[in-house]
Amino acid sequence: MSDNHATRGLPRVALITCKELPELDPDDRLLAAALAERGVTAEPRVWDDPAVDWTDYPLAVLRSPWDYPTRHTEFVAWAGTVPGLANPADLVRWNTDKRYLRELAAAGVPTVPTEWIAPDTGWNPAATGEYVIKPAVGAGSLDAGRYDLADPEHRGLAVAHVERLRAAHRHTMVQPYLDAVDTAGETSLLFFAGPDGPAFSHAIRKGPMLEGPDHGVEGLFRPEQITPRVPSEAELAVAEQVLAALPGGPRRPLYARVDLIPGPDGAPVLVEVELTEPSLFLAHEPGAAGRLADAVLARLG
Ligand SMILES: Nc1ncnc2c1ncn2[C@@H]1O[C@H](COP(=O)(O)OP(=O)(O)O)[C@@H](O)[C@H]1O
Ligand SMILES: [Mg+2]
């Protein structure tokens, strides 16, 4: 069928997923439907499927390749072989390692204070305080945990967590736990490419994800509590600041998601900017799937 489409000249777009989700996430099926309404055939394609010829696609949109964190080198190398990749491969390389937060902080973006632990260095835990331990290359809140370092049991589990990541040669992040997430939640702001640069589409509130020490999770991601949200002026301003500081400028991404949590003074701080595998929460906003489909169409020219 896709060959017929190709011969009839209808545009084809790959929506890139992983082998655990061969028919995409339900949210991305909304995008596929919105593209179909616009005469574009969206084909789910698994990123590491050797049978896919990526040169068949003028545009290949990363959506749910959620199994890459333990295969990061392979994933980034693969991204470099996909001619029509969105977001572009160099942004994917940059964005899949949260050490980019250091660059954004240097550019003036408010970020969570972070201690970075390389695989070959040790960690001296603080005496007290609640901390998050998570990998620099991670997704779906996997391998992330929350520890009260004054509690001897938590302290032992925190040290073991860092050791586990180090043994797997993963860079580790240690951050103070931003406890406003327990009440205010986390705000994700979604932007899609428009003629004048990234255009704000919608936002959601995500409930707190970390209840305590990491004991592992079955599956690709921890379950999330999502509700629609109207972002504050301050949140919009930080998101714009993040987009302006992206490598190559704000106009390159097809989509971007900026995740913020209020810091100790209540002002929003950046947790991550997602350019690779964000859930876009299209089901929570009427019209969002259509807006993204329009952005895809514009990229197809
Ligand atoms: N410093 C922090 N304070 C409070 N919660 C945090 C912090 N860092 C991460 N979290 C929680 O863990 C989740 C996953 O962390 P995140 O950095 O977004 O990694 P991922 O790429 O896995 O989504 C966040 O959605 C948030 O709920
Ligand atoms: Mg996140």
Short mmCIF file of C-alpha atoms and ligand atoms in Angstrom, two decimals:
data_model
loop_
_atom_site.label_atom_id
_atom_site.label_comp_id
_atom_site.label_asym_id
_atom_site.label_seq_id
_atom_site.Cartn_x
_atom_site.Cartn_y
_atom_site.Cartn_z
CA MET A 1 0.00 0.00 0.00
CA SER A 2 2.78 2.39 0.87
CA ASP A 3 4.39 1.62 -2.50
CA ASN A 4 1.16 2.63 -4.22
CA HIS A 5 1.17 5.83 -2.25
CA ALA A 6 4.76 6.45 -3.19
CA THR A 7 4.00 5.90 -6.87
CA ARG A 8 0.95 8.17 -6.60
CA GLY A 9 3.21 10.78 -5.08
CA LEU A 10 1.37 11.14 -1.78
CA PRO A 11 3.70 12.26 0.98
CA ARG A 12 4.81 9.61 3.49
CA VAL A 13 6.08 10.30 6.94
CA ALA A 14 7.66 7.81 9.34
CA LEU A 15 6.60 8.05 12.98
CA ILE A 16 9.49 6.52 14.87
CA THR A 17 8.78 4.18 17.74
CA CYS A 18 10.39 1.20 19.50
CA LYS A 19 9.71 -2.51 19.12
CA GLU A 20 7.67 -2.64 22.35
CA LEU A 21 5.19 -0.17 20.74
CA PRO A 22 5.06 -1.19 17.08
CA GLU A 23 1.68 0.53 16.56
CA LEU A 24 2.70 3.69 18.43
CA ASP A 25 1.51 5.22 21.67
CA PRO A 26 -2.27 6.04 21.59
CA ASP A 27 -1.39 9.73 21.61
CA ASP A 28 0.70 9.39 18.46
CA ARG A 29 -2.14 7.61 16.70
CA LEU A 30 -3.99 10.94 17.02
CA LEU A 31 -1.15 12.53 15.07
CA ALA A 32 -1.35 9.78 12.45
CA ALA A 33 -5.10 10.43 12.11
CA ALA A 34 -4.60 14.19 11.78
CA LEU A 35 -1.97 13.57 9.10
CA ALA A 36 -4.33 11.21 7.25
CA GLU A 37 -6.97 13.97 7.23
CA ARG A 38 -4.37 16.13 5.49
CA GLY A 39 -3.53 13.51 2.87
CA VAL A 40 -0.28 12.38 4.47
CA THR A 41 0.39 8.70 5.13
CA ALA A 42 2.00 8.20 8.53
CA GLU A 43 3.84 4.90 8.90
CA PRO A 44 4.95 3.63 12.32
CA ARG A 45 8.58 2.53 12.03
CA VAL A 46 10.78 0.95 14.69
CA TRP A 47 14.07 2.83 14.99
CA ASP A 48 16.31 -0.24 15.11
CA ASP A 49 14.45 -2.28 12.49
CA PRO A 50 17.14 -3.11 9.89
CA ALA A 51 14.46 -3.62 7.21
CA VAL A 52 13.53 0.08 7.15
CA ASP A 53 15.08 2.18 4.38
CA TRP A 54 15.10 5.65 5.94
CA THR A 55 15.82 7.27 2.58
CA ASP A 56 12.21 6.38 1.67
CA TYR A 57 10.99 9.15 3.97
CA PRO A 58 11.32 12.88 3.33
CA LEU A 59 10.48 13.28 7.01
CA ALA A 60 10.92 10.79 9.90
CA VAL A 61 9.52 12.07 13.17
CA LEU A 62 10.89 10.72 16.45
CA ARG A 63 7.98 9.84 18.70
CA SER A 64 8.39 6.92 21.11
CA PRO A 65 11.89 5.36 20.82
CA TRP A 66 11.75 4.84 24.58
CA ASP A 67 14.23 1.97 24.75
CA TYR A 68 17.32 4.02 23.82
CA PRO A 69 18.71 5.06 27.25
CA THR A 70 20.68 1.82 27.73
CA ARG A 71 21.72 1.90 24.03
CA HIS A 72 22.58 5.56 23.77
CA THR A 73 25.69 5.32 21.55
CA GLU A 74 23.88 3.07 19.10
CA PHE A 75 20.84 5.34 19.06
CA VAL A 76 22.80 8.53 18.41
CA ALA A 77 24.79 6.81 15.64
CA TRP A 78 21.54 5.58 14.08
CA ALA A 79 20.05 9.11 14.24
CA GLY A 80 22.94 10.32 12.10
CA THR A 81 21.92 7.89 9.32
CA VAL A 82 18.32 9.16 8.94
CA PRO A 83 18.24 11.93 6.33
CA GLY A 84 14.83 13.40 7.17
CA LEU A 85 15.04 13.08 10.94
CA ALA A 86 13.01 15.42 13.15
CA ASN A 87 14.30 16.57 15.37
CA PRO A 88 17.70 16.72 13.61
CA ALA A 89 20.42 14.25 14.65
CA ASP A 90 22.74 16.83 16.22
CA LEU A 91 19.90 18.08 18.42
CA VAL A 92 19.13 14.46 19.35
CA ARG A 93 22.76 13.88 20.35
CA TRP A 94 22.71 17.05 22.43
CA ASN A 95 19.29 16.46 23.96
CA THR A 96 19.61 12.81 24.98
CA ASP A 97 22.24 13.59 27.62
CA LYS A 98 21.00 15.93 30.34
CA ARG A 99 24.47 17.41 30.68
CA TYR A 100 23.03 19.98 28.23
CA LEU A 101 21.50 21.52 31.37
CA ARG A 102 24.93 22.92 32.21
CA GLU A 103 24.97 24.84 28.92
CA LEU A 104 21.48 26.16 29.43
CA ALA A 105 22.36 27.23 32.98
CA ALA A 106 25.43 29.05 31.60
CA ALA A 107 23.07 30.80 29.14
CA GLY A 108 21.03 32.08 32.08
CA VAL A 109 18.20 29.53 32.17
CA PRO A 110 17.10 28.72 35.75
CA THR A 111 17.90 25.04 36.29
CA VAL A 112 17.93 22.64 39.25
CA PRO A 113 21.29 22.75 41.08
CA THR A 114 22.94 19.48 40.08
CA GLU A 115 25.91 17.45 41.19
CA TRP A 116 27.29 15.47 38.25
CA ILE A 117 28.97 12.15 38.96
CA ALA A 118 31.06 10.63 36.18
CA PRO A 119 31.26 6.82 36.09
CA ASP A 120 34.87 6.91 37.31
CA THR A 121 34.35 9.24 40.27
CA GLY A 122 32.97 8.75 43.77
CA TRP A 123 30.09 10.41 45.58
CA ASN A 124 30.07 11.99 49.04
CA PRO A 125 26.41 12.24 50.02
CA ALA A 126 25.29 15.30 52.01
CA ALA A 127 24.48 14.65 55.69
CA THR A 128 20.80 15.54 55.37
CA GLY A 129 18.23 16.66 52.84
CA GLU A 130 15.99 15.07 50.27
CA TYR A 131 17.68 14.30 46.94
CA VAL A 132 16.86 12.88 43.53
CA ILE A 133 19.28 10.46 41.89
CA LYS A 134 18.82 9.86 38.17
CA PRO A 135 20.87 9.03 35.07
CA ALA A 136 22.03 11.80 32.70
CA VAL A 137 20.79 9.63 29.83
CA GLY A 138 17.34 8.52 30.87
CA ALA A 139 13.66 8.59 29.95
CA GLY A 140 10.30 7.70 31.39
CA SER A 141 11.45 8.44 34.96
CA LEU A 142 13.22 5.07 34.90
CA ASP A 143 16.28 4.55 37.11
CA ALA A 144 15.29 7.68 39.09
CA GLY A 145 14.73 7.69 42.85
CA ARG A 146 14.14 10.00 45.78
CA TYR A 147 16.08 9.71 49.04
CA ASP A 148 16.01 11.32 52.48
CA LEU A 149 19.73 11.25 53.24
CA ALA A 150 19.17 11.66 57.01
CA ASP A 151 17.43 8.28 57.01
CA PRO A 152 20.10 5.53 57.28
CA GLU A 153 18.13 3.08 55.14
CA HIS A 154 17.56 5.66 52.38
CA ARG A 155 21.19 6.69 52.61
CA GLY A 156 22.35 3.13 51.98
CA LEU A 157 19.92 2.78 49.07
CA ALA A 158 21.10 6.12 47.60
CA VAL A 159 24.73 5.00 47.68
CA ALA A 160 23.72 1.70 46.08
CA HIS A 161 21.75 3.57 43.39
CA VAL A 162 24.74 5.71 42.42
CA GLU A 163 26.91 2.58 42.41
CA ARG A 164 24.44 0.78 40.14
CA LEU A 165 24.51 3.61 37.59
CA ARG A 166 28.29 3.91 37.82
CA ALA A 167 28.74 0.17 37.27
CA ALA A 168 26.65 0.55 34.10
CA HIS A 169 29.03 3.37 33.00
CA ARG A 170 26.25 5.93 33.23
CA HIS A 171 26.71 9.55 34.24
CA THR A 172 24.63 10.32 37.30
CA MET A 173 22.78 13.43 38.46
CA VAL A 174 22.10 14.28 42.11
CA GLN A 175 19.62 17.11 42.70
CA PRO A 176 17.77 18.52 45.67
CA TYR A 177 14.19 17.24 45.60
CA LEU A 178 11.96 20.14 44.53
CA ASP A 179 9.08 19.47 46.90
CA ALA A 180 6.75 21.96 45.18
CA VAL A 181 6.20 19.14 42.68
CA ASP A 182 4.15 17.38 45.40
CA THR A 183 1.61 20.21 45.46
CA ALA A 184 1.95 22.32 42.30
CA GLY A 185 3.10 19.43 40.10
CA GLU A 186 5.34 19.73 37.05
CA THR A 187 4.30 21.88 34.07
CA SER A 188 5.08 20.69 30.53
CA LEU A 189 4.76 23.34 27.81
CA LEU A 190 4.38 22.08 24.25
CA PHE A 191 5.62 24.02 21.24
CA PHE A 192 5.27 23.14 17.55
CA ALA A 193 7.16 24.76 14.69
CA GLY A 194 5.28 27.63 13.08
CA PRO A 195 6.11 30.15 10.36
CA ASP A 196 7.53 32.56 12.94
CA GLY A 197 9.40 29.98 15.02
CA PRO A 198 8.11 27.70 17.77
CA ALA A 199 4.48 28.40 18.63
CA PHE A 200 3.04 27.55 22.03
CA SER A 201 0.34 24.90 21.63
CA HIS A 202 -0.74 23.75 25.09
CA ALA A 203 0.43 22.73 28.52
CA ILE A 204 -0.27 19.98 31.02
CA ARG A 205 0.29 19.34 34.71
CA LYS A 206 2.12 16.16 35.60
CA GLY A 207 1.82 14.88 39.15
CA PRO A 208 4.93 13.98 41.19
CA MET A 209 6.69 10.88 39.83
CA LEU A 210 9.07 9.84 42.60
CA GLU A 211 7.67 8.34 45.78
CA GLY A 212 10.96 7.12 47.20
CA PRO A 213 13.98 4.95 46.47
CA ASP A 214 14.25 3.37 43.04
CA HIS A 215 13.27 -0.29 43.16
CA GLY A 216 12.97 -0.60 39.39
CA VAL A 217 9.87 -0.43 37.21
CA GLU A 218 8.43 -2.93 34.75
CA GLY A 219 8.00 -1.42 31.30
CA LEU A 220 9.16 1.62 29.36
CA PHE A 221 8.02 4.35 31.74
CA ARG A 222 6.50 5.08 35.15
CA PRO A 223 2.73 5.75 35.03
CA GLU A 224 1.88 9.47 34.96
CA GLN A 225 -1.01 11.60 36.28
CA ILE A 226 -1.79 14.19 33.59
CA THR A 227 -4.31 17.04 33.58
CA PRO A 228 -4.56 20.12 31.33
CA ARG A 229 -3.00 23.32 32.70
CA VAL A 230 -2.74 26.98 31.73
CA PRO A 231 0.92 27.99 32.18
CA SER A 232 1.86 31.14 34.10
CA GLU A 233 3.56 34.11 32.43
CA ALA A 234 6.73 33.16 34.32
CA GLU A 235 6.59 29.60 32.96
CA LEU A 236 6.06 30.82 29.41
CA ALA A 237 8.99 33.22 29.80
CA VAL A 238 11.38 30.47 30.99
CA ALA A 239 10.21 28.20 28.16
CA GLU A 240 10.94 30.94 25.60
CA GLN A 241 14.37 31.42 27.19
CA VAL A 242 15.08 27.69 26.83
CA LEU A 243 14.01 27.63 23.18
CA ALA A 244 16.15 30.68 22.40
CA ALA A 245 19.20 28.94 23.90
CA LEU A 246 18.89 25.69 21.87
CA PRO A 247 21.91 24.84 19.68
CA GLY A 248 21.34 26.47 16.31
CA GLY A 249 18.50 28.61 17.64
CA PRO A 250 14.80 28.13 18.32
CA ARG A 251 13.60 27.48 14.76
CA ARG A 252 15.11 24.03 14.19
CA PRO A 253 12.87 21.72 16.24
CA LEU A 254 9.59 20.42 14.82
CA TYR A 255 8.40 20.08 18.40
CA ALA A 256 9.77 20.91 21.82
CA ARG A 257 8.54 20.24 25.33
CA VAL A 258 9.80 22.29 28.26
CA ASP A 259 9.33 20.76 31.73
CA LEU A 260 9.32 23.07 34.74
CA ILE A 261 8.87 22.69 38.50
CA PRO A 262 8.68 25.62 40.95
CA GLY A 263 11.98 26.09 42.79
CA PRO A 264 12.29 26.88 46.52
CA ASP A 265 11.26 30.53 45.91
CA GLY A 266 8.30 29.49 43.77
CA ALA A 267 9.87 30.62 40.47
CA PRO A 268 9.92 27.96 37.72
CA VAL A 269 13.12 26.03 37.08
CA LEU A 270 13.91 23.79 34.14
CA VAL A 271 13.90 20.03 34.79
CA GLU A 272 14.44 19.06 31.16
CA VAL A 273 13.75 20.13 27.59
CA GLU A 274 12.51 17.25 25.47
CA LEU A 275 13.42 17.22 21.77
CA THR A 276 13.71 13.46 21.26
CA GLU A 277 10.94 11.34 22.75
CA PRO A 278 8.41 13.57 24.50
CA SER A 279 4.87 12.50 25.14
CA LEU A 280 3.04 15.43 23.57
CA PHE A 281 -0.28 14.94 25.42
CA LEU A 282 -2.25 15.59 22.23
CA ALA A 283 -5.36 13.97 23.72
CA HIS A 284 -5.54 16.66 26.40
CA GLU A 285 -5.96 19.58 24.02
CA PRO A 286 -8.47 19.72 21.17
CA GLY A 287 -6.68 20.89 18.07
CA ALA A 288 -3.16 19.99 19.23
CA ALA A 289 -2.84 16.98 16.91
CA GLY A 290 -3.99 19.15 14.00
CA ARG A 291 -1.48 21.87 14.87
CA LEU A 292 1.38 19.37 14.93
CA ALA A 293 0.14 17.80 11.67
CA ASP A 294 0.19 21.29 10.10
CA ALA A 295 3.78 21.75 11.31
CA VAL A 296 4.68 18.39 9.72
CA LEU A 297 3.03 19.47 6.48
CA ALA A 298 4.99 22.72 6.45
CA ARG A 299 8.24 20.75 6.91
CA LEU A 300 7.29 18.53 3.99
CA GLY A 301 7.08 21.71 1.93
N1 LIG B 1 14.96 17.61 41.32
C1 LIG B 1 13.75 17.05 41.28
N2 LIG B 1 12.82 17.34 42.23
C2 LIG B 1 11.60 16.76 42.23
N3 LIG B 1 11.21 15.85 41.32
C3 LIG B 1 12.10 15.51 40.36
C4 LIG B 1 13.40 16.10 40.27
N4 LIG B 1 14.04 15.56 39.21
C5 LIG B 1 13.17 14.70 38.65
N5 LIG B 1 12.01 14.66 39.34
C6 LIG B 1 10.84 13.82 39.06
O1 LIG B 1 11.25 12.71 38.29
C7 LIG B 1 10.64 12.74 37.00
C8 LIG B 1 11.63 12.27 35.95
O2 LIG B 1 12.77 13.13 35.92
P1 LIG B 1 13.26 13.80 34.57
O3 LIG B 1 14.47 14.60 34.90
O4 LIG B 1 12.13 14.52 33.95
O5 LIG B 1 13.74 12.56 33.69
P2 LIG B 1 13.01 11.75 32.50
O6 LIG B 1 13.84 12.09 31.30
O7 LIG B 1 13.10 10.33 32.92
O8 LIG B 1 11.60 12.27 32.36
C9 LIG B 1 10.13 14.17 36.82
O9 LIG B 1 9.00 14.18 36.01
C10 LIG B 1 9.82 14.59 38.27
O10 LIG B 1 8.52 14.15 38.68
MG MG B 2 10.82 14.14 32.43
#
